[in-house]
Coordinates of C-alpha atoms and ligand atoms in Angstrom, one line a residue:
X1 CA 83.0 60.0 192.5
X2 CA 86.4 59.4 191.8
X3 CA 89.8 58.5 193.9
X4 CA 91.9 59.9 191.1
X5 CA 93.3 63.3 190.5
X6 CA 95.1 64.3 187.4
X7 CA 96.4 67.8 187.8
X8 CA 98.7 69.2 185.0
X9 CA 102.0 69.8 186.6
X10 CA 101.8 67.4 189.5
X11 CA 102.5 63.6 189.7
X12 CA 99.9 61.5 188.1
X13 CA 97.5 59.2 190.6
X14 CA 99.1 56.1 191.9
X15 CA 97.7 53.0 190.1
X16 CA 97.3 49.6 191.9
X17 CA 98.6 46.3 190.1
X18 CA 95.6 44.9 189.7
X19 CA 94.4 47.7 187.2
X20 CA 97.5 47.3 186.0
X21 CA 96.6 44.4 185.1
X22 CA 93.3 45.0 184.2
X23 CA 95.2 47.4 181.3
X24 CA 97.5 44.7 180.0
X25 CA 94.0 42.3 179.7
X26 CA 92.8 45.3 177.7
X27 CA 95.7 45.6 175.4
X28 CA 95.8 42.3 174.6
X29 CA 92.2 41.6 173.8
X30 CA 92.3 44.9 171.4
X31 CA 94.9 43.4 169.7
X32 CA 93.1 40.3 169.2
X33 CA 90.2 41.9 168.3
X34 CA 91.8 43.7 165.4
X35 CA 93.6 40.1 164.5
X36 CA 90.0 38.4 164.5
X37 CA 88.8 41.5 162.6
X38 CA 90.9 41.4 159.7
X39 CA 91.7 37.9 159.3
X40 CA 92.9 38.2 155.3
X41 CA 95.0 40.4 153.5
X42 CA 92.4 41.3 150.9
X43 CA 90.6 43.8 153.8
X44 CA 91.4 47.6 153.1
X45 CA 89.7 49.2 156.1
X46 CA 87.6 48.6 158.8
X47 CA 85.5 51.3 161.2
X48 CA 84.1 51.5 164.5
X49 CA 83.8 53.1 167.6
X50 CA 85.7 52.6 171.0
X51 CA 83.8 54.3 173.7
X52 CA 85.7 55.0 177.0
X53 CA 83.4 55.7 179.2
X54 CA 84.9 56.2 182.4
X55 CA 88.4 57.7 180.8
X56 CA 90.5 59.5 183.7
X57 CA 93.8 61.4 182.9
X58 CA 95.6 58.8 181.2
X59 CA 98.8 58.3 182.9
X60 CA 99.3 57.0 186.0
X61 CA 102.4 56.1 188.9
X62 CA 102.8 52.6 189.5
X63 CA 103.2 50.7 192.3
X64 CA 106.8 50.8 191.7
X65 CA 107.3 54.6 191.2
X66 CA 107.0 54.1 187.1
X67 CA 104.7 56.0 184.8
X68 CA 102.2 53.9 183.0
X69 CA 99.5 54.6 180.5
X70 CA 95.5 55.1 181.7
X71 CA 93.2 53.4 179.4
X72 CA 92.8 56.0 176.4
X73 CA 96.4 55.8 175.3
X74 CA 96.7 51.6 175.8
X75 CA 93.9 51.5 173.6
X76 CA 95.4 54.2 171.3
X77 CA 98.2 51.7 171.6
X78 CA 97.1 48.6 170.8
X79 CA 95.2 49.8 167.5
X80 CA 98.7 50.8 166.7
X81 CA 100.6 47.7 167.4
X82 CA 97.2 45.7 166.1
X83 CA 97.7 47.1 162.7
X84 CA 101.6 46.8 162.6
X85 CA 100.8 43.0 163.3
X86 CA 98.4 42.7 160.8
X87 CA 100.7 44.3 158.2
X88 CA 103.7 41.9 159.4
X89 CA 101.9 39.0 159.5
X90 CA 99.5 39.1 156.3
X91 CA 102.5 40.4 154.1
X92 CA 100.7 42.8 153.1
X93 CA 101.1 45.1 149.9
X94 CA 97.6 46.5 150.5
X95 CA 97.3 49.3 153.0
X96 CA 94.9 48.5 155.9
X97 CA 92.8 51.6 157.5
X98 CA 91.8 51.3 160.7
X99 CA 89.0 53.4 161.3
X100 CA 88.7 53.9 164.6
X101 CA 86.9 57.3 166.4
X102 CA 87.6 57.3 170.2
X103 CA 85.6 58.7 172.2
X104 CA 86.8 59.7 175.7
X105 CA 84.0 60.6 178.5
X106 CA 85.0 61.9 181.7
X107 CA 82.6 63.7 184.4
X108 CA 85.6 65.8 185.4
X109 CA 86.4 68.7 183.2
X110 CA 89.7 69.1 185.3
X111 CA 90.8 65.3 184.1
X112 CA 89.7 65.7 180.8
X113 CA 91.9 68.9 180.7
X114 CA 94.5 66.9 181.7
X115 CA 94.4 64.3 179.1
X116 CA 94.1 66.9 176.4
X117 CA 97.5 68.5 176.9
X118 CA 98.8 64.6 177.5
X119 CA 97.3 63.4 174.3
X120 CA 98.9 66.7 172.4
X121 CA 102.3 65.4 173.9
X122 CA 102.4 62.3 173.0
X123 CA 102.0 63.1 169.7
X124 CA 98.2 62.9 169.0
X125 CA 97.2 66.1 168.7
X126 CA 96.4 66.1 164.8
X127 CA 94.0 63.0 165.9
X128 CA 92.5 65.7 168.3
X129 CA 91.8 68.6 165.3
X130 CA 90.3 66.1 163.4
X131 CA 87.8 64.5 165.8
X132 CA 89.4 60.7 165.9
X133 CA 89.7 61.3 169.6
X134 CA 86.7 63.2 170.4
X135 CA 86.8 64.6 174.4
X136 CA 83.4 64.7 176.2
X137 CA 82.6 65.7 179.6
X138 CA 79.6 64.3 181.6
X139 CA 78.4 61.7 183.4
X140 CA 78.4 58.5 181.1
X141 CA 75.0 57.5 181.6
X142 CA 73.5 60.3 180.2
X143 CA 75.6 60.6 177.4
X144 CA 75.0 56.6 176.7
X145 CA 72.0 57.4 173.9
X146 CA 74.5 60.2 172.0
X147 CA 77.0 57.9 171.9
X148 CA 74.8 55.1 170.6
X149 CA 73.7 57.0 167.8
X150 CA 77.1 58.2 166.6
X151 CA 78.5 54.7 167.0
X152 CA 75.5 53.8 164.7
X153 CA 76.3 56.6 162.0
X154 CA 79.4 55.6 161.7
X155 CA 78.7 51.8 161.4
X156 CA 75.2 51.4 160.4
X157 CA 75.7 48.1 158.8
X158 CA 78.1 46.2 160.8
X159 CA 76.7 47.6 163.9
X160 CA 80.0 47.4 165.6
X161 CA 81.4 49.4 168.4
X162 CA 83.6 48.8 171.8
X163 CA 82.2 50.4 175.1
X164 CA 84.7 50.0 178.1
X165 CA 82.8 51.4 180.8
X166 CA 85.6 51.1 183.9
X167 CA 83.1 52.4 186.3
X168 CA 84.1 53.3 190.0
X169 CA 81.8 51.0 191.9
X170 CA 78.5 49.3 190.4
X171 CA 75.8 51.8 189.8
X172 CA 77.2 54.6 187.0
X173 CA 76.5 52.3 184.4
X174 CA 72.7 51.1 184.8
X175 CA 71.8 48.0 182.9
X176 CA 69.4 50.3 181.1
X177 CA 72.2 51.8 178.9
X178 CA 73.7 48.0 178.3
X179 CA 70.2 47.2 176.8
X180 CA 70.2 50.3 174.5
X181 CA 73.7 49.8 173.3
X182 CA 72.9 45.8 172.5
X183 CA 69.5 46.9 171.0
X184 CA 70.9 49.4 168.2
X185 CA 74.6 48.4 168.1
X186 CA 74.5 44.6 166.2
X187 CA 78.2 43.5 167.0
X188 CA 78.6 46.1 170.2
X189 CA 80.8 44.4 172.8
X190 CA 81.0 45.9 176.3
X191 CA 83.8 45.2 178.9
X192 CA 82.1 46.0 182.6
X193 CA 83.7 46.6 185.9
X194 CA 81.8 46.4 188.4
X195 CA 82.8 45.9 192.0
X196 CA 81.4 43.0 193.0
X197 CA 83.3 43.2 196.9
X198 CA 81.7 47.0 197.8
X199 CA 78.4 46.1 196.7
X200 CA 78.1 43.3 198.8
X201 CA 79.3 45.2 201.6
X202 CA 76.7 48.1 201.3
X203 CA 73.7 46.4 200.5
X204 CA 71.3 45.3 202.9
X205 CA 67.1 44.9 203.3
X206 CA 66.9 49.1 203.8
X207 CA 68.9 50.1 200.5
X208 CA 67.9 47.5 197.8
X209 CA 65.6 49.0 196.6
X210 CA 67.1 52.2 196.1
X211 CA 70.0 49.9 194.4
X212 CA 67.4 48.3 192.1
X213 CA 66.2 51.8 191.3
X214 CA 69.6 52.8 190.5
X215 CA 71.1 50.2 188.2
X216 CA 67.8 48.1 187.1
X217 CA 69.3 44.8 188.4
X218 CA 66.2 43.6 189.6
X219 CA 65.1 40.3 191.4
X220 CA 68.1 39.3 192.5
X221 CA 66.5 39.1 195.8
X222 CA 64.2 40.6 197.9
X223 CA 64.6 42.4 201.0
X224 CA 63.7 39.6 203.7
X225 CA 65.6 37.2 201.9
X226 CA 68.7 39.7 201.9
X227 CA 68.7 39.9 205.6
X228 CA 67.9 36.1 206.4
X229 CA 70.9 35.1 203.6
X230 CA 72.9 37.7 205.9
X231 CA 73.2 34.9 208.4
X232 CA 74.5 32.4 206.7
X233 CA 77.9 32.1 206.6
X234 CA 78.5 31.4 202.8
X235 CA 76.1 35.0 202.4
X236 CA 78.8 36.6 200.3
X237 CA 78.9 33.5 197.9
X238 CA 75.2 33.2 197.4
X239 CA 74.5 37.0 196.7
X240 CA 77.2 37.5 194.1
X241 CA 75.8 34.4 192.6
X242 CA 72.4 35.9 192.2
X243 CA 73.3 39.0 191.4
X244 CA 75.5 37.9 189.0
X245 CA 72.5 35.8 187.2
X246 CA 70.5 39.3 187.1
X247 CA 72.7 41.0 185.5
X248 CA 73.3 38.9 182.9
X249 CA 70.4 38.0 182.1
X250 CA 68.9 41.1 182.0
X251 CA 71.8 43.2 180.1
X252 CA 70.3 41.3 176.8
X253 CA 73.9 39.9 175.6
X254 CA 73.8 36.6 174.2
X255 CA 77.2 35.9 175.6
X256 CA 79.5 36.9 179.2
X257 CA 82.8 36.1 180.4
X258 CA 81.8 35.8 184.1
X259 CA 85.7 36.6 185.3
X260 CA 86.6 38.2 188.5
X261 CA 90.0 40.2 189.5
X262 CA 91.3 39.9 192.3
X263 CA 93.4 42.2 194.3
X264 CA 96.8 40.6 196.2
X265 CA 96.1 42.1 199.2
X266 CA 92.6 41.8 201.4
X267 CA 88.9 42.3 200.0
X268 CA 88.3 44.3 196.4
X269 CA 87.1 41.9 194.6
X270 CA 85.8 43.1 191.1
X271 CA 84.2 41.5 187.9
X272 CA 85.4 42.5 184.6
X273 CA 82.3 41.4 182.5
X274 CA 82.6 41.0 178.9
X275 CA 79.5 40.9 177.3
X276 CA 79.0 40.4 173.5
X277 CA 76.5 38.7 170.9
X278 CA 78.7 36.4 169.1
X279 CA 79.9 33.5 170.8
X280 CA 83.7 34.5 169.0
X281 CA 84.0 37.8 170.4
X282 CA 83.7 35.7 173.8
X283 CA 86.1 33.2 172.8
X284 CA 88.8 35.5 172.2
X285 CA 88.2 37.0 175.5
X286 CA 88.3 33.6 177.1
X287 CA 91.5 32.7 175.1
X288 CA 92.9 36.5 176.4
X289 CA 91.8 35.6 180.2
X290 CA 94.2 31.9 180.1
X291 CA 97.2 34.1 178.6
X292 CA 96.8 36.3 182.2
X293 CA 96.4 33.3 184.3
X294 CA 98.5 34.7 186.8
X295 CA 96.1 37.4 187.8
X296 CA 92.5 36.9 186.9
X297 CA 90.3 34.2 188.5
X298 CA 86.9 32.5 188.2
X299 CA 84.8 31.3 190.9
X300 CA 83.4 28.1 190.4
X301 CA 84.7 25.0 189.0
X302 CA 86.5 23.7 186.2
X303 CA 85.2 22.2 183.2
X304 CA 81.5 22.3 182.3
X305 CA 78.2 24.3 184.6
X306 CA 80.9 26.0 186.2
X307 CA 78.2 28.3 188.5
X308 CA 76.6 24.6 190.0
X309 CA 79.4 24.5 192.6
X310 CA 78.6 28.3 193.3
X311 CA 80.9 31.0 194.2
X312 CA 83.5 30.8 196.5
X313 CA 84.6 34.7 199.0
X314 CA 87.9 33.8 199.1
X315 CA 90.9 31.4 197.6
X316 CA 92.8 30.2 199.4
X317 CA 96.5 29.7 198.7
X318 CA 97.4 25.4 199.7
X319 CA 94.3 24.7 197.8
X320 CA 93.6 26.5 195.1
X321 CA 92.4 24.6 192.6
X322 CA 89.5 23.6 194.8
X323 CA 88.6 27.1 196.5
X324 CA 88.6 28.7 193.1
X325 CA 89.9 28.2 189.3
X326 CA 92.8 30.1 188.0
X327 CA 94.1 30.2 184.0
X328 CA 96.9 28.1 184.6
X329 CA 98.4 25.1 182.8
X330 CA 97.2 23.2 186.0
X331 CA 93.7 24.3 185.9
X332 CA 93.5 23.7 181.8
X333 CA 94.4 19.8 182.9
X334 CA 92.0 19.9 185.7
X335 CA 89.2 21.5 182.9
X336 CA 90.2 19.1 180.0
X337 CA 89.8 16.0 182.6
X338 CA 86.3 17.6 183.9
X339 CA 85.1 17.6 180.6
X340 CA 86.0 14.3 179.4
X341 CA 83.8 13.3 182.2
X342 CA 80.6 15.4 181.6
X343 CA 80.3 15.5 178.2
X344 CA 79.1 11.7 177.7
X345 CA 76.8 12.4 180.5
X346 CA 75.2 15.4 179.2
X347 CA 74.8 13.9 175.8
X348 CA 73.3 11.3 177.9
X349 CA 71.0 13.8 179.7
X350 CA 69.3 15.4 176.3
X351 CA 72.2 16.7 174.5
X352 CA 72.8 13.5 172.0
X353 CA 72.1 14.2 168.4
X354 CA 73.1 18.0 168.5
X355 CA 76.0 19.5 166.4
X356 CA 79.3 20.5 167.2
X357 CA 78.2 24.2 167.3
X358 CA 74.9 23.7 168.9
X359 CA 76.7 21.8 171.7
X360 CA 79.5 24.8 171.6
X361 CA 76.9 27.2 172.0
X362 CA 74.3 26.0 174.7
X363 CA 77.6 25.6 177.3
X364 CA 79.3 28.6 176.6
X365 CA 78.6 30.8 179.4
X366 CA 79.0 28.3 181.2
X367 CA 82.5 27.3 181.0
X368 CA 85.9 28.6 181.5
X369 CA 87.4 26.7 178.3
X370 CA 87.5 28.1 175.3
X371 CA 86.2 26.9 171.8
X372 CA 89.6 25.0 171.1
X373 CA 89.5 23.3 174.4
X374 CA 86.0 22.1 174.0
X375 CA 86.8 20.6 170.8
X376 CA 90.2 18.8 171.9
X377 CA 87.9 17.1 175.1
X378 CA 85.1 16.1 171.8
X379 CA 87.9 14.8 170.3
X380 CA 89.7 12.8 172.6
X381 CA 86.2 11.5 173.8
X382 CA 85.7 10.4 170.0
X383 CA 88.8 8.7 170.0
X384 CA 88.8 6.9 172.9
X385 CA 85.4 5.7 171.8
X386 CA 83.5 7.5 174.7
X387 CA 81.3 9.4 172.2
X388 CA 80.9 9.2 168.3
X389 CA 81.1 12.1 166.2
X390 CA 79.7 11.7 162.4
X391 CA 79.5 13.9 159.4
X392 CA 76.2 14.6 157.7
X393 CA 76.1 11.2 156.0
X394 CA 76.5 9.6 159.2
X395 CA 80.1 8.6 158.8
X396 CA 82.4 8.8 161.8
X397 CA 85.8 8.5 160.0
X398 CA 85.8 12.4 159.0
X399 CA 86.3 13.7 162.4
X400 CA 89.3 11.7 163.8
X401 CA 91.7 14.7 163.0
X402 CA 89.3 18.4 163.4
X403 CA 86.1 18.6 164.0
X404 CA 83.3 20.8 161.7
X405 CA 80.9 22.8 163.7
X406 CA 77.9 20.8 161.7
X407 CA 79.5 17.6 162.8
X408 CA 76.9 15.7 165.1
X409 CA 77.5 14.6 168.7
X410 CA 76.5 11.0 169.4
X411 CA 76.5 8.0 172.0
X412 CA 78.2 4.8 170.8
X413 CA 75.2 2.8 171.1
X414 CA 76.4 0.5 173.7
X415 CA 77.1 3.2 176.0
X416 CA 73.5 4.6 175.8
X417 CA 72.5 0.7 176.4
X418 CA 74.8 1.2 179.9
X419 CA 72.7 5.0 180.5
X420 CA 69.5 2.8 180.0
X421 CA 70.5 0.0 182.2
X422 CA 72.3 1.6 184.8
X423 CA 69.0 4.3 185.3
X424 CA 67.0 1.9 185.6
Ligands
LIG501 C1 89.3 54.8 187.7 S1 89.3 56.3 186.9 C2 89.8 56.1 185.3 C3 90.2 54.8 184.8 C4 90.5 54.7 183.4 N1 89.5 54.0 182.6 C5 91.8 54.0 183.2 O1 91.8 52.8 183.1 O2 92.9 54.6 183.1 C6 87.6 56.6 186.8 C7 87.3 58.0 186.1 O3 85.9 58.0 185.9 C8 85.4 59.3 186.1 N2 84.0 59.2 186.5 C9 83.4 58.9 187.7 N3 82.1 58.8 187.6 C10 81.8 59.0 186.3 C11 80.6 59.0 185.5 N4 79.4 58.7 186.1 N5 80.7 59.2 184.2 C12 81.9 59.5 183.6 N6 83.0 59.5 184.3 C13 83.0 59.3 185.6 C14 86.3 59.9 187.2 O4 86.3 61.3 187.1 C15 87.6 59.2 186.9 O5 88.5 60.0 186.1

């Protein structure tokens, strides 16, 4: 199904500001990616795969009457401007190879066409002979295993491969094919759309379990329930919640950005999912999500167990810290200040004695903040003598400037004393 038509000759499809936007989030966390990739000038070459599953025509109209780029040439571009970084900022004397095979999938010959003959004009036709961009037509979920195994062949060690799979709706990419790409591909990240706002809408006690057929996102909910939550008036919250917990937990990555774009104008709602198995690849995403603050939102709250105040249907503009939690510098205070609060508690509730990167790691999908953020609120705590923070010889001098991920998490003893006291 698509809404898009690229026909060679005519104007290209109008795209919305939000995908817009959605493109520029992509860019940027390429580039990143690359910058995390290579960190030191010593590197000659790294390889993967970029998979783009759902590829269109690449080019589109804006909402202003401007011709922007469609996914496969923003990623061509930001390898580009990735490695020209790289080169600028490292110095470097050494070349750098970026080995990088994209592969384009599209169920429509006709828009595949078009991107062919785009491609060739923009200059990348040589990329085209020689099978760096590599054009396949089908539907991407039965293409999924192919493209798992050539991702594998050409990275068998590092296992490492991008799959943006910009779906039209919620049920082309079942979480079947998530599973099989996290099970062979070791450092495979995936970025997800999935339209969170239509979903809603259509499902009810008749169609789930055709829906559960067709993705795999089970559980969620079962048929009575559906219709009973139907009546309550915060039904839209509690479903996306659910689902939301289904999906990720049954996708099998070890880490998820749980952030939501959200159209200016009336319903649409849709998540852009990153999933990943190493708590950095989500990171950078995070730190890539508070550079956009203008246009991407979470639902929940700030700080820490962002999903215990639940999801919110709609923000709303006088208060919108409280309906919802944007990337601003208002909403990094309000998350800094959250913290500061909970962490002493949640040492206090079982989490004293663990390290830096234990603690890191068993609140990460659970929070808005990134590493750095987590680590300045640790900090402050530990200055302000709120919690206690100690090397491996038990000395709590060390970490008064930067903290070590094996550095261990304490309560001053007198604080535990006022736990103790006031619980009982
Ligand atoms: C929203 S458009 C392309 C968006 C593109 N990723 C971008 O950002 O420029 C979605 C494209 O997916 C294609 N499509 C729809 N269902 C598909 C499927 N199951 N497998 C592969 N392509 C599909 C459509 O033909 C359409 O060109």
């Amino acid at each position: 199904m698509s809404h898009y038509d690229w026909i060679w000759g005519n104007a290209p499809p109008l795209l919305k500001r939000h995908s817009e936007v959605k493109h520029a989030l992509l860019r940027q966390y390429l580039v990143e990616y690359f910058l995390t990739l290579v960190p030191l000038p010593h590197q000659e070459r790294i390889q993967l795969t970029i998979v783009d599953g759902f590829c269109g025509g690449g080019l589109y109209l804006n909402e202003t009457g401007r011709e922007v780029l469609g996914s496969p040439l923003v990623i061509l571009e930001a390898v580009a401007e990735a490695k020209a970084l790289i080169m600028a900022r490292q110095q470097r004397r050494k070349p750098l190879e970026i080995d990088v095979q994209l592969i384009c999938i599209d169920e429509s010959r006709a828009t595949l066409d078009y991107l062919d003959r785009l491609l060739r004009q923009r200059g990348y036709g040589a990329e085209l002979e020689s099978q760096k961009i590599q054009l396949v037509s089908g539907a991407f979920a039965e293409r999924c295993d192919a493209l798992v195994r050539r991702a594998h062949e050409r990275s068998p060690k590092s296992g490492r491969a991008l799959f943006i799979l910009d779906q039209f709706g919620y049920a082309a990419v079942p979480v079947d094919c998530l599973r099989r790409i996290f099970a062979r591909l070791k450092r495979a990240e995936i970025i997800l759309t999935f339209y969170i706002d239509a979903l809603l809408t259509y499902l009810d006690g008749k169609n789930l379990a055709s829906f559960e057929r067709a993705t795999g996102i089970v559980g969620s909910v079962s048929a009575d329930e559906l219709d009973a939550l139907k009546q309550n008036p915060r039904w839209r919250v509690h479903l996306q919640s659910s689902l939301y917990q289904s999906l990720t937990a049954q996708c099998s990555a070890r880490f998820y950005t749980p952030f939501f774009i959200r159209p200016e104008r009336g319903r649409g709602d849709f998540w852009l999912l990153h999933l990943s198995q190493h708590w950095k690849a989500r990171d950078v995403m995070t730190t890539t999500h508070w550079s956009h603050h203008n246009h991407f939102a979470h639902y929940g709250g700030a700080g820490l167990n962002m999903f215990s105040t639940g999801y919110i249907g709609k923000f709303d503009d006088e208060n919108r810290l409280q309906a919802g939690f944007d990337f601003s510098d208002l909403a990094a205070a309000v998350s800094q200040e959250k913290m500061l609060a909970q962490i002493p508690a949640m040492l206090a509730e079982g989490g004293e004695g663990m390290t830096v990167e234990q603690f890191f790691l068993s609140l990460i999908n659970t929070t808005p903040a990134t590493r750095s953020m987590v680590e300045a609120a640790l900090l402050a705590l530990h200055h302000g003598g709120e919690i206690r923070v100690v090397d491996e010889a038990g000395d709590a001098t060390r970490a008064r400037v930067s903290l070590q991920s094996d550095h261990v998490l304490t309560l001053p003893s007198q604080r535990t004393f006022l736990f103790q006291f006031g619980a009982a």
